[in-house]
Tab-separated table of C-alpha atoms in Angstrom:
chain	number	residue	atom	x	y	z
A	291	MET	CA	0.000	0.000	0.000
A	292	PRO	CA	1.415	3.413	-0.898
A	293	ASP	CA	2.470	5.680	1.929
A	294	THR	CA	-0.299	8.252	1.615
A	295	PRO	CA	-0.858	10.930	4.296
A	296	ALA	CA	-3.935	9.065	5.500
A	297	ASN	CA	-1.929	5.861	6.045
A	298	ARG	CA	1.078	7.325	7.829
A	299	PRO	CA	1.262	6.445	11.521
A	300	GLY	CA	0.806	9.267	13.966
A	301	ARG	CA	-1.264	11.384	11.597
A	302	TRP	CA	-4.682	12.834	12.415
A	303	PRO	CA	-7.070	9.880	11.959
A	304	TRP	CA	-9.815	11.998	10.343
A	305	ALA	CA	-9.028	10.569	6.886
A	306	MET	CA	-9.593	7.011	8.171
A	307	TRP	CA	-13.016	7.721	9.661
A	308	SER	CA	-16.189	6.555	8.000
A	309	THR	CA	-18.573	9.066	6.452
A	310	ARG	CA	-21.094	8.492	9.228
A	311	ALA	CA	-18.449	9.113	11.916
A	312	ARG	CA	-17.367	12.297	10.149
A	313	LEU	CA	-20.912	13.648	9.928
A	314	VAL	CA	-21.577	12.857	13.595
A	315	ALA	CA	-18.268	14.495	14.535
A	316	VAL	CA	-19.218	17.617	12.569
A	317	VAL	CA	-22.584	17.779	14.335
A	318	LEU	CA	-20.830	17.359	17.694
A	319	LEU	CA	-18.434	20.159	16.818
A	320	ILE	CA	-21.352	22.416	15.863
A	321	ASP	CA	-23.090	21.535	19.137
A	322	ALA	CA	-19.929	22.336	21.094
A	323	LEU	CA	-19.560	25.710	19.384
A	324	ALA	CA	-23.237	26.472	19.960
A	325	ALA	CA	-22.872	25.501	23.639
A	326	LEU	CA	-19.859	27.795	24.043
A	327	ILE	CA	-21.703	30.685	22.425
A	328	SER	CA	-24.798	29.998	24.552
A	329	CYS	CA	-22.717	29.876	27.725
A	330	GLY	CA	-21.105	33.175	26.817
A	331	VAL	CA	-24.499	34.791	26.208
A	332	ILE	CA	-25.873	33.343	29.462
A	333	VAL	CA	-22.900	34.645	31.468
A	334	LEU	CA	-23.162	38.142	29.997
A	335	ASN	CA	-26.929	38.320	30.490
A	336	ALA	CA	-26.705	36.828	33.991
A	337	ARG	CA	-23.997	39.266	35.043
A	338	ASN	CA	-26.087	42.200	33.834
A	339	ALA	CA	-29.254	40.797	35.441
A	340	VAL	CA	-27.557	40.259	38.842
A	341	ARG	CA	-26.154	43.773	38.790
A	342	ILE	CA	-29.531	45.296	37.937
A	343	GLU	CA	-31.341	43.151	40.499
A	344	THR	CA	-28.955	43.935	43.349
A	345	ARG	CA	-29.013	47.650	42.601
A	346	ALA	CA	-32.805	47.630	42.486
A	347	SER	CA	-32.922	45.802	45.822
A	348	LEU	CA	-30.414	48.260	47.259
A	349	ALA	CA	-32.525	51.250	46.208
A	350	THR	CA	-35.698	49.625	47.548
A	351	VAL	CA	-34.160	48.867	50.935
A	352	GLU	CA	-32.780	52.402	51.243
A	353	SER	CA	-36.248	53.764	50.594
A	354	LEU	CA	-37.798	51.391	53.139
A	355	VAL	CA	-35.251	52.349	55.816
A	356	ALA	CA	-35.925	56.048	55.242
A	357	ASP	CA	-39.702	55.534	55.384
A	358	THR	CA	-39.412	53.443	58.556
A	359	ILE	CA	-37.361	56.162	60.283
A	360	ARG	CA	-39.805	58.876	59.248
A	361	LEU	CA	-42.862	56.932	60.438
A	362	SER	CA	-41.252	56.063	63.778
A	363	GLU	CA	-40.246	59.523	64.951
A	364	THR	CA	-42.348	59.200	68.141
A	365	THR	CA	-40.791	55.877	69.035
A	366	PRO	CA	-38.042	55.833	71.676
A	367	PRO	CA	-34.551	55.656	70.157
A	368	GLU	CA	-33.774	52.191	71.549
A	369	SER	CA	-37.048	50.785	70.268
A	370	LEU	CA	-36.500	52.373	66.853
A	371	LEU	CA	-33.114	50.704	66.374
A	372	GLN	CA	-34.543	47.337	67.488
A	373	THR	CA	-37.479	47.746	65.083
A	374	LEU	CA	-35.144	48.515	62.205
A	375	ASP	CA	-32.950	45.524	63.003
A	376	LEU	CA	-35.901	43.125	63.186
A	377	ARG	CA	-37.658	44.492	60.103
A	378	PHE	CA	-34.642	44.210	57.786
A	379	LYS	CA	-33.021	41.077	59.198
A	380	VAL	CA	-34.112	38.750	56.385
A	381	LEU	CA	-34.003	40.316	52.902
A	382	ARG	CA	-33.096	39.035	49.411
A	383	HIS	CA	-30.104	40.408	47.548
A	384	VAL	CA	-29.083	42.782	50.389
A	385	ARG	CA	-28.063	42.605	54.049
A	386	VAL	CA	-28.801	45.453	56.570
A	387	ALA	CA	-26.753	45.969	59.736
A	388	VAL	CA	-28.116	48.495	62.296
A	389	LEU	CA	-25.434	50.217	64.436
A	390	ASP	CA	-25.994	52.562	67.396
A	391	ASP	CA	-24.284	55.894	67.829
A	392	SER	CA	-21.201	54.245	69.289
A	393	GLY	CA	-20.863	51.822	66.364
A	394	THR	CA	-22.128	48.760	68.239
A	395	ARG	CA	-24.313	46.404	66.203
A	396	ILE	CA	-27.912	46.107	67.318
A	397	GLY	CA	-29.030	42.495	67.626
A	398	SER	CA	-27.217	39.512	66.197
A	399	PRO	CA	-26.316	38.910	62.518
A	400	ALA	CA	-29.016	37.117	60.574
A	401	GLU	CA	-28.317	33.534	59.593
A	402	ALA	CA	-27.918	32.997	55.908
A	403	HIS	CA	-30.934	31.277	54.430
A	404	ARG	CA	-29.411	29.734	51.312
A	405	ALA	CA	-30.916	27.146	49.023
A	406	PRO	CA	-29.562	23.623	49.431
A	407	ARG	CA	-28.202	23.658	45.875
A	408	GLU	CA	-25.805	26.572	45.731
A	409	ALA	CA	-24.003	27.714	42.580
A	410	PRO	CA	-20.418	26.430	42.313
A	411	ARG	CA	-17.649	28.829	43.042
A	412	TRP	CA	-16.449	29.112	39.415
A	413	PHE	CA	-19.936	30.007	38.220
A	414	ALA	CA	-20.358	32.627	40.935
A	415	ASP	CA	-16.965	34.154	40.073
A	416	LEU	CA	-18.003	34.427	36.414
A	417	ILE	CA	-21.125	36.519	36.941
A	418	MET	CA	-20.772	38.097	40.391
A	419	PRO	CA	-20.700	41.915	40.212
A	420	PRO	CA	-18.671	44.016	42.727
A	421	ILE	CA	-20.119	44.132	46.269
A	422	GLU	CA	-21.637	47.553	47.064
A	423	ARG	CA	-22.034	49.018	50.605
A	424	HIS	CA	-24.152	52.024	51.470
A	425	THR	CA	-24.383	53.719	54.908
A	426	LEU	CA	-27.558	55.591	55.922
A	427	PRO	CA	-27.610	57.799	59.057
A	428	ILE	CA	-30.520	57.160	61.446
A	429	THR	CA	-31.681	60.638	62.630
A	430	VAL	CA	-34.802	61.484	64.646
A	431	ASN	CA	-35.731	65.103	65.435
A	432	GLY	CA	-32.251	66.192	64.469
A	433	GLN	CA	-30.641	63.689	66.817
A	434	ARG	CA	-28.366	61.050	65.265
A	435	LEU	CA	-29.237	57.680	66.784
A	436	GLY	CA	-26.966	55.461	64.661
A	437	THR	CA	-26.386	54.162	61.142
A	438	ALA	CA	-27.776	51.495	58.841
A	439	GLN	CA	-25.163	49.686	56.702
A	440	ILE	CA	-26.693	48.134	53.552
A	441	THR	CA	-24.548	45.549	51.687
A	442	THR	CA	-25.490	43.882	48.395
A	443	GLN	CA	-25.738	40.086	48.424
A	444	PRO	CA	-25.726	38.814	44.759
A	445	LEU	CA	-25.348	35.110	45.671
A	446	ASP	CA	-29.117	34.805	46.132
A	447	GLU	CA	-29.716	35.806	42.495
A	448	ILE	CA	-26.732	33.761	41.301
A	449	ASP	CA	-28.195	30.631	42.913
A	450	GLU	CA	-31.439	31.133	41.020
A	451	ILE	CA	-29.625	31.696	37.737
A	452	TRP	CA	-27.523	28.572	38.334
A	453	GLY	CA	-30.671	26.515	38.816
A	454	TYR	CA	-32.151	27.808	35.573
A	455	ALA	CA	-28.868	27.328	33.674
A	456	ARG	CA	-28.406	23.782	34.930
A	457	ALA	CA	-31.956	22.785	34.057
A	458	LEU	CA	-31.563	24.317	30.596
A	459	SER	CA	-28.208	22.585	30.095
A	460	LEU	CA	-29.546	19.177	31.111
A	461	THR	CA	-32.559	19.563	28.839
A	462	THR	CA	-30.387	20.694	25.918
A	463	ALA	CA	-27.912	17.846	26.515
A	464	ALA	CA	-30.731	15.282	26.558
A	465	ILE	CA	-32.155	16.694	23.328
A	466	ASN	CA	-28.708	16.665	21.666
A	467	VAL	CA	-28.009	13.092	22.747
A	468	ALA	CA	-31.352	11.965	21.358
A	469	MET	CA	-30.679	13.903	18.156
A	470	LEU	CA	-27.213	12.342	17.753
A	471	ILE	CA	-28.599	8.852	18.279
A	472	ALA	CA	-31.325	9.497	15.717
A	473	LEU	CA	-28.775	11.009	13.335
A	474	TYR	CA	-26.437	8.029	13.746
A	475	VAL	CA	-29.234	5.567	12.970
A	476	ALA	CA	-30.545	7.669	10.067
A	477	LEU	CA	-27.079	8.035	8.548
A	478	GLY	CA	-26.583	4.286	8.793
A	479	ARG	CA	-29.732	3.725	6.742
A	480	ILE	CA	-28.963	6.533	4.300
A	481	LEU	CA	-25.357	5.433	3.698
A	482	ALA	CA	-26.142	1.717	3.474
A	483	PRO	CA	-26.368	1.918	-0.361
A	484	LEU	CA	-22.818	3.281	-0.427
A	485	ARG	CA	-21.602	0.174	1.397
A	486	ARG	CA	-23.415	-1.963	-1.156
A	487	LEU	CA	-21.826	0.138	-3.893
A	488	GLY	CA	-18.391	-0.528	-2.395
A	489	ALA	CA	-19.109	-4.255	-2.311
A	490	GLY	CA	-20.236	-4.103	-5.932
A	491	LEU	CA	-17.074	-2.273	-6.967
A	492	THR	CA	-15.052	-4.956	-5.201
A	493	GLN	CA	-16.860	-7.557	-7.328
A	494	LEU	CA	-15.993	-5.605	-10.461
A	495	GLU	CA	-12.395	-5.385	-9.280
A	496	HIS	CA	-12.332	-9.182	-9.119
A	497	HIS	CA	-13.761	-9.371	-12.673
A	498	ASP	CA	-17.213	-10.442	-11.511
A	499	TYR	CA	-19.442	-8.415	-13.837
A	500	THR	CA	-22.672	-9.992	-12.610
A	501	ALA	CA	-22.812	-7.512	-9.714
A	502	ARG	CA	-26.031	-5.482	-9.611
A	503	LEU	CA	-27.382	-2.936	-7.116
A	504	GLU	CA	-30.955	-2.439	-5.995
A	505	ALA	CA	-32.246	1.085	-6.456
A	506	PRO	CA	-32.347	2.828	-3.028
A	507	GLY	CA	-35.004	5.304	-1.995
A	508	ALA	CA	-32.802	8.394	-2.348
A	509	ARG	CA	-33.007	9.798	-5.870
A	510	GLU	CA	-29.302	10.682	-6.100
A	511	LEU	CA	-28.195	7.248	-4.902
A	512	ALA	CA	-30.742	5.601	-7.213
A	513	VAL	CA	-29.080	7.361	-10.155
A	514	ILE	CA	-25.669	6.088	-8.996
A	515	ALA	CA	-27.024	2.535	-8.674
A	516	GLU	CA	-28.547	2.734	-12.154
A	517	ARG	CA	-25.274	3.947	-13.640
A	518	PHE	CA	-23.380	1.209	-11.789
A	519	ASN	CA	-25.677	-1.480	-13.196
A	520	LYS	CA	-25.241	-0.099	-16.724
A	521	VAL	CA	-21.456	-0.030	-16.339
A	522	ALA	CA	-21.427	-3.596	-14.989
A	523	ALA	CA	-23.634	-4.761	-17.873
A	524	ALA	CA	-21.416	-2.960	-20.395
A	525	LEU	CA	-18.295	-4.517	-18.887
A	526	GLY	CA	-19.948	-7.930	-19.053
A	527	GLU	CA	-20.815	-7.385	-22.713
A	528	VAL	CA	-17.288	-6.206	-23.481
A	529	ARG	CA	-15.848	-9.220	-21.711
A	530	ALA	CA	-18.127	-11.552	-23.689
A	531	ALA	CA	-17.227	-9.762	-26.917
A	532	ASN	CA	-13.535	-10.052	-26.078
A	533	GLY	CA	-14.017	-13.741	-25.425
A	534	ARG	CA	-15.756	-14.197	-28.782
A	535	LEU	CA	-13.065	-12.153	-30.507
A	536	ASN	CA	-10.300	-14.202	-28.896
A	537	ARG	CA	-11.979	-17.417	-29.994
A	538	GLN	CA	-12.418	-16.029	-33.514
A	539	LEU	CA	-8.810	-14.879	-33.522
A	540	LEU	CA	-7.595	-18.315	-32.507
A	541	THR	CA	-9.836	-19.904	-35.133
A	542	ALA	CA	-8.607	-17.477	-37.799
A	543	GLN	CA	-5.004	-18.149	-36.861
A	544	ASP	CA	-5.565	-21.891	-37.020
A	545	ASP	CA	-7.357	-21.521	-40.385
A	546	GLU	CA	-4.544	-19.367	-41.751
A	547	ARG	CA	-1.926	-21.829	-40.566
A	548	ARG	CA	-3.924	-24.718	-42.047
A	549	ARG	CA	-4.338	-22.863	-45.338
A	550	THR	CA	-0.657	-21.946	-45.458
A	551	ALA	CA	0.361	-25.509	-44.656
A	552	LEU	CA	-1.983	-26.818	-47.374
A	553	GLU	CA	-0.535	-24.440	-49.958
A	554	LEU	CA	2.993	-25.348	-48.962
A	555	HIS	CA	2.084	-28.997	-49.304
A	556	ASP	CA	0.090	-28.711	-52.541
A	557	GLU	CA	2.191	-26.092	-54.314
A	558	PHE	CA	5.715	-26.207	-52.974
A	559	GLY	CA	5.810	-29.988	-52.488
A	560	PRO	CA	5.307	-30.930	-56.158
A	561	CYS	CA	7.581	-28.111	-57.271
A	562	LEU	CA	10.376	-29.241	-55.006
A	563	PHE	CA	9.855	-32.851	-56.129
A	564	ALA	CA	10.032	-31.738	-59.781
A	565	LEU	CA	13.190	-29.749	-59.083
A	566	GLU	CA	14.709	-32.781	-57.403
A	567	ALA	CA	13.739	-35.029	-60.361
A	568	ASN	CA	15.189	-32.597	-62.904
A	569	ALA	CA	18.387	-32.294	-60.889
A	570	ALA	CA	18.697	-36.069	-60.803
A	571	SER	CA	18.052	-36.257	-64.552
A	572	ILE	CA	20.770	-33.662	-65.216
A	573	ALA	CA	23.138	-35.623	-63.015
A	574	ARG	CA	22.435	-38.834	-64.979
A	575	ILE	CA	22.931	-37.064	-68.281
A	576	ALA	CA	26.187	-35.523	-67.091
A	577	SER	CA	27.551	-38.849	-65.770
A	578	GLY	CA	26.753	-40.912	-68.903
A	579	PRO	CA	29.474	-42.575	-70.990
A	580	THR	CA	28.682	-40.410	-73.978
A	581	GLU	CA	28.848	-36.654	-74.376
A	582	PRO	CA	25.841	-34.953	-72.656
A	583	SER	CA	23.056	-33.925	-75.013
A	584	ARG	CA	22.670	-30.185	-75.078
A	585	GLU	CA	19.040	-30.472	-76.101
A	586	LYS	CA	18.198	-32.546	-73.022
A	587	LEU	CA	20.118	-30.192	-70.725
A	588	ALA	CA	18.334	-27.203	-72.221
A	589	ALA	CA	14.962	-28.942	-71.771
A	590	ARG	CA	15.729	-29.719	-68.152
A	591	ALA	CA	16.895	-26.134	-67.546
A	592	ALA	CA	13.680	-24.809	-69.084
A	593	GLU	CA	11.627	-27.058	-66.821
A	594	ILE	CA	13.595	-25.886	-63.779
A	595	SER	CA	13.067	-22.244	-64.773
A	596	ALA	CA	9.308	-22.812	-65.152
A	597	ILE	CA	9.140	-24.517	-61.768
A	598	VAL	CA	11.078	-21.643	-60.127
A	599	GLY	CA	8.673	-19.146	-61.696
A	600	GLN	CA	5.729	-21.101	-60.335
A	601	VAL	CA	7.347	-21.178	-56.876
A	602	GLN	CA	7.947	-17.428	-57.040
A	603	THR	CA	4.311	-16.802	-57.957
A	604	VAL	CA	3.012	-18.942	-55.114
A	605	ASN	CA	5.494	-17.361	-52.701
A	606	ARG	CA	4.475	-13.854	-53.788
A	607	GLU	CA	0.770	-14.641	-53.315
A	608	LEU	CA	1.452	-16.179	-49.920
A	609	LEU	CA	3.484	-13.188	-48.766
A	610	ASN	CA	0.883	-10.787	-50.107
A	611	ARG	CA	-1.804	-12.549	-48.088
A	612	LEU	CA	0.265	-12.351	-44.909
A	613	ARG	CA	1.285	-8.721	-45.537
A	614	PRO	CA	0.194	-6.789	-48.661
A	615	HIS	CA	3.253	-6.076	-50.741
A	616	GLY	CA	4.020	-2.412	-51.094
A	617	LEU	CA	1.571	-1.240	-48.422
A	618	GLY	CA	3.277	1.585	-46.546
A	619	GLN	CA	5.817	2.013	-49.344
A	620	ALA	CA	3.536	2.926	-52.234
A	621	PRO	CA	0.524	5.293	-51.912
A	622	LEU	CA	-2.639	3.720	-50.536
A	623	ALA	CA	-4.591	4.423	-53.734
A	624	THR	CA	-1.942	2.572	-55.791
A	625	CYS	CA	-2.100	-0.454	-53.484
A	626	LEU	CA	-5.888	-0.581	-53.787
A	627	ASP	CA	-5.702	-0.316	-57.589
A	628	LEU	CA	-3.184	-3.167	-57.687
A	629	LEU	CA	-5.483	-5.212	-55.441
A	630	LEU	CA	-8.428	-4.844	-57.828
A	631	ARG	CA	-6.188	-5.584	-60.840
A	632	GLY	CA	-5.129	-8.794	-59.145
A	633	PHE	CA	-8.790	-9.759	-58.704
A	634	ALA	CA	-9.390	-8.977	-62.400
A	635	ARG	CA	-6.486	-11.241	-63.434
A	636	ARG	CA	-7.723	-14.120	-61.300
A	637	HIS	CA	-11.331	-13.648	-62.442
A	638	PRO	CA	-11.139	-12.574	-66.092
A	639	GLY	CA	-14.881	-12.729	-66.638
A	640	LEU	CA	-15.676	-10.196	-63.870
A	641	GLU	CA	-15.368	-6.401	-63.753
A	642	PHE	CA	-13.607	-4.617	-60.896
A	643	VAL	CA	-13.782	-0.798	-60.714
A	644	GLY	CA	-11.928	1.394	-58.213
A	645	ARG	CA	-12.179	5.131	-57.529
A	646	PHE	CA	-9.595	6.308	-55.029
A	647	ASP	CA	-8.861	9.880	-56.109
A	648	GLY	CA	-8.200	12.451	-53.396
A	649	LEU	CA	-6.712	10.042	-50.852
A	650	ALA	CA	-3.598	10.977	-48.954
A	651	ARG	CA	-0.450	8.955	-49.490
A	652	GLY	CA	-1.203	7.048	-46.314
A	653	TYR	CA	-3.003	7.208	-42.987
A	654	GLY	CA	-0.738	5.051	-40.864
A	655	ASP	CA	-0.157	1.307	-40.926
A	656	LEU	CA	-3.309	0.392	-38.995
A	657	VAL	CA	-5.702	2.484	-41.077
A	658	ASP	CA	-4.081	1.563	-44.401
A	659	LEU	CA	-4.095	-2.150	-43.578
A	660	THR	CA	-7.715	-1.980	-42.355
A	661	VAL	CA	-8.912	-0.281	-45.575
A	662	PHE	CA	-6.941	-2.753	-47.714
A	663	ARG	CA	-8.296	-5.800	-45.863
A	664	CYS	CA	-11.876	-4.515	-45.955
A	665	VAL	CA	-11.756	-3.957	-49.718
A	666	GLN	CA	-10.079	-7.349	-50.185
A	667	GLU	CA	-12.570	-9.226	-47.987
A	668	SER	CA	-15.608	-7.453	-49.477
A	669	ALA	CA	-14.503	-8.222	-53.052
A	670	THR	CA	-13.785	-11.834	-52.090
A	671	ASN	CA	-17.255	-12.232	-50.529
A	672	ALA	CA	-18.931	-10.631	-53.565
A	673	VAL	CA	-17.242	-13.109	-55.921
A	674	ARG	CA	-17.320	-16.200	-53.727
A	675	HIS	CA	-20.714	-15.906	-52.018
A	676	GLY	CA	-22.656	-13.237	-53.954
A	677	ALA	CA	-21.996	-14.480	-57.501
A	678	ALA	CA	-21.354	-10.872	-58.543
A	679	THR	CA	-20.154	-9.886	-62.020
A	680	ARG	CA	-19.253	-6.299	-61.107
A	681	VAL	CA	-17.593	-4.921	-57.966
A	682	GLU	CA	-17.128	-1.198	-57.366
A	683	ALA	CA	-14.852	0.133	-54.621
A	684	GLU	CA	-14.633	3.809	-53.691
A	685	ALA	CA	-12.634	5.603	-51.000
A	686	ALA	CA	-12.560	9.320	-50.213
A	687	GLU	CA	-11.580	11.652	-47.402
A	688	SER	CA	-13.884	14.432	-46.185
A	689	ASP	CA	-14.474	16.323	-42.923
A	690	GLY	CA	-11.749	14.449	-41.096
A	691	HIS	CA	-13.150	11.006	-41.946
A	692	LEU	CA	-12.141	8.329	-44.413
A	693	THR	CA	-15.205	6.827	-46.151
A	694	VAL	CA	-14.938	3.486	-47.974
A	695	THR	CA	-17.815	1.978	-49.988
A	696	ILE	CA	-17.775	-1.443	-51.724
A	697	ARG	CA	-20.817	-2.276	-53.885
A	698	ASP	CA	-21.577	-5.361	-56.016
A	699	ASN	CA	-24.405	-6.552	-58.259
A	700	GLY	CA	-24.649	-10.047	-56.831
A	701	THR	CA	-27.429	-11.870	-55.025
A	702	GLY	CA	-27.194	-9.707	-51.902
A	703	ILE	CA	-27.419	-10.802	-48.287
A	704	PRO	CA	-29.720	-13.771	-47.625
A	705	ASN	CA	-32.130	-13.732	-44.687
A	706	GLU	CA	-30.342	-16.611	-42.977
A	707	HIS	CA	-27.022	-14.802	-43.326
A	708	GLY	CA	-24.678	-15.267	-40.366
A	709	THR	CA	-21.573	-13.386	-39.289
A	710	GLY	CA	-18.469	-15.191	-40.499
A	711	LEU	CA	-14.877	-14.682	-39.550
A	712	GLY	CA	-14.301	-12.307	-42.459
A	713	LEU	CA	-17.154	-9.932	-41.605
A	714	SER	CA	-16.490	-10.044	-37.875
A	715	GLY	CA	-12.813	-9.413	-38.527
A	716	MET	CA	-13.625	-6.337	-40.645
A	717	ARG	CA	-16.043	-5.025	-38.045
A	718	GLU	CA	-13.550	-5.498	-35.214
A	719	ARG	CA	-10.780	-3.801	-37.187
A	720	VAL	CA	-12.950	-0.782	-38.018
A	721	GLU	CA	-14.433	-0.404	-34.516
A	722	ALA	CA	-10.972	-0.707	-32.960
A	723	LEU	CA	-10.063	2.461	-34.873
A	724	GLY	CA	-13.174	4.280	-33.623
A	725	GLY	CA	-15.033	3.856	-36.929
A	726	THR	CA	-18.358	2.377	-38.051
A	727	PHE	CA	-19.070	-0.676	-40.210
A	728	ALA	CA	-22.350	-1.383	-42.020
A	729	LEU	CA	-23.403	-4.185	-44.389
A	730	ASP	CA	-26.745	-3.872	-46.236
A	731	ASN	CA	-28.566	-5.032	-49.346
A	732	ALA	CA	-28.193	-2.623	-52.250
A	733	GLY	CA	-30.881	-4.067	-54.593
A	734	PRO	CA	-29.293	-5.754	-56.418
A	735	GLY	CA	-26.237	-6.940	-54.571
A	736	ALA	CA	-24.767	-5.851	-51.279
A	737	ILE	CA	-23.033	-2.684	-50.099
A	738	VAL	CA	-20.398	-2.272	-47.406
A	739	ARG	CA	-19.997	1.171	-45.847
A	740	ILE	CA	-17.020	1.983	-43.647
A	741	VAL	CA	-16.233	5.308	-41.941
A	742	ILE	CA	-12.913	5.713	-40.095
A	743	PRO	CA	-11.692	8.911	-38.357
A	744	VAL	CA	-8.541	10.229	-39.958
A	745	PRO	CA	-5.701	9.927	-37.409
A	746	PRO	CA	-3.905	13.185	-36.594
A	747	ASP	CA	-0.512	11.642	-37.362
A	748	ARG	CA	-1.418	10.479	-40.877
A	749	VAL	CA	1.272	10.362	-43.552
A	750	ASP	CA	1.247	13.480	-45.712
A	751	GLU	CA	0.240	13.078	-49.323
A	752	ASN	CA	3.509	14.514	-50.590
A	753	ALA	CA	5.758	12.676	-48.149
A	754	SER	CA	8.376	10.330	-49.520
A	755	PRO	CA	7.710	6.591	-49.176
A	756	SER	CA	9.214	4.820	-46.242
A	757	ALA	CA	12.040	2.422	-46.763
């Protein structure tokens, strides 16, 4: 396995997480950011609320102390201080301490009545405002009796805010946990088709093209499944076609070898035997007791020359079948003309017409050989199977395409016509070059139409022939 950043040890494991884990992690991150922002807003609002509440309580208590002193002017001084101490002993958000004229506290300090669930220290430190202390003089009929010290007590309000914040946090946490569980389950169901897609791709990787996917409920994933099934079917068809082509190729190779062996046996065998017989005859004539007869030697030499000419003809035809002579050295149009002239020599009673004006010198070995073989095979089929008396071949280049048409006046294509090795070979050659192959009835006869894209690296018309 290549050493990619995701596979290196010690790296951030995000790249190795599943899609579901990533989505859940993103949601958790969003929740964490939202919680931080919410906590910040709560702290700011709580701090402002505690400050406002304590100041309001401070102002209210100051007003109550002043009103109490004013309404109790006829009360003895000692009773007035005791009344003030008792009346303001238990208050929320503030504490009141009543002192006499000498600074001694009246009564005992009030016990703190705090809720059983107090805010933690860190929370109180976050939102607690500064403690404020106000001192009010207690004066009756112009006589100063003492002072009232009022101190803010924000912990009462902080405890209430802590209770609200904790309840809200627990509720929000429960909702988020339920949402994450639901999201995890939903993502598992939504992403299940992707796991099936991965399994299907693994099958394709192992050359099992029977893999098919069921269409899921999601429209986007259904499109992916449909495309996957089409690709798998296309790969299966291509594999079957390749298998058929390989079998046809092996059959064609065996047929060509058999045909070549038969020609070597039927043509070269007798010729070699005749050469051997003539050589033996010349040896007998030369070793006779009398002077060798020049007439006999000349006759044997003439026979040997005729046999060598026959061997050369057979050899030339055999080589031309394996690789057309001159193709790639002479212009393509010249090679096609020579091909049709060869057909005319072998079939003197038939007419072969070729029109190849306007072709470039060549279009590369593959294209030139494909055009040559298609014309050769089509003419052979017209003579051998179509009983044609006239074959017309035409090739032209236009709009970046090479168009080849072979027409005959034979019997045409029968209904029970099957695809032989020759036709399938032409079709495979043309389609391998990105072209199209069509075989139809022309009424009378048959017509073969071939269109091949002109390669960009074609041989220029004025280029010199290759060696």
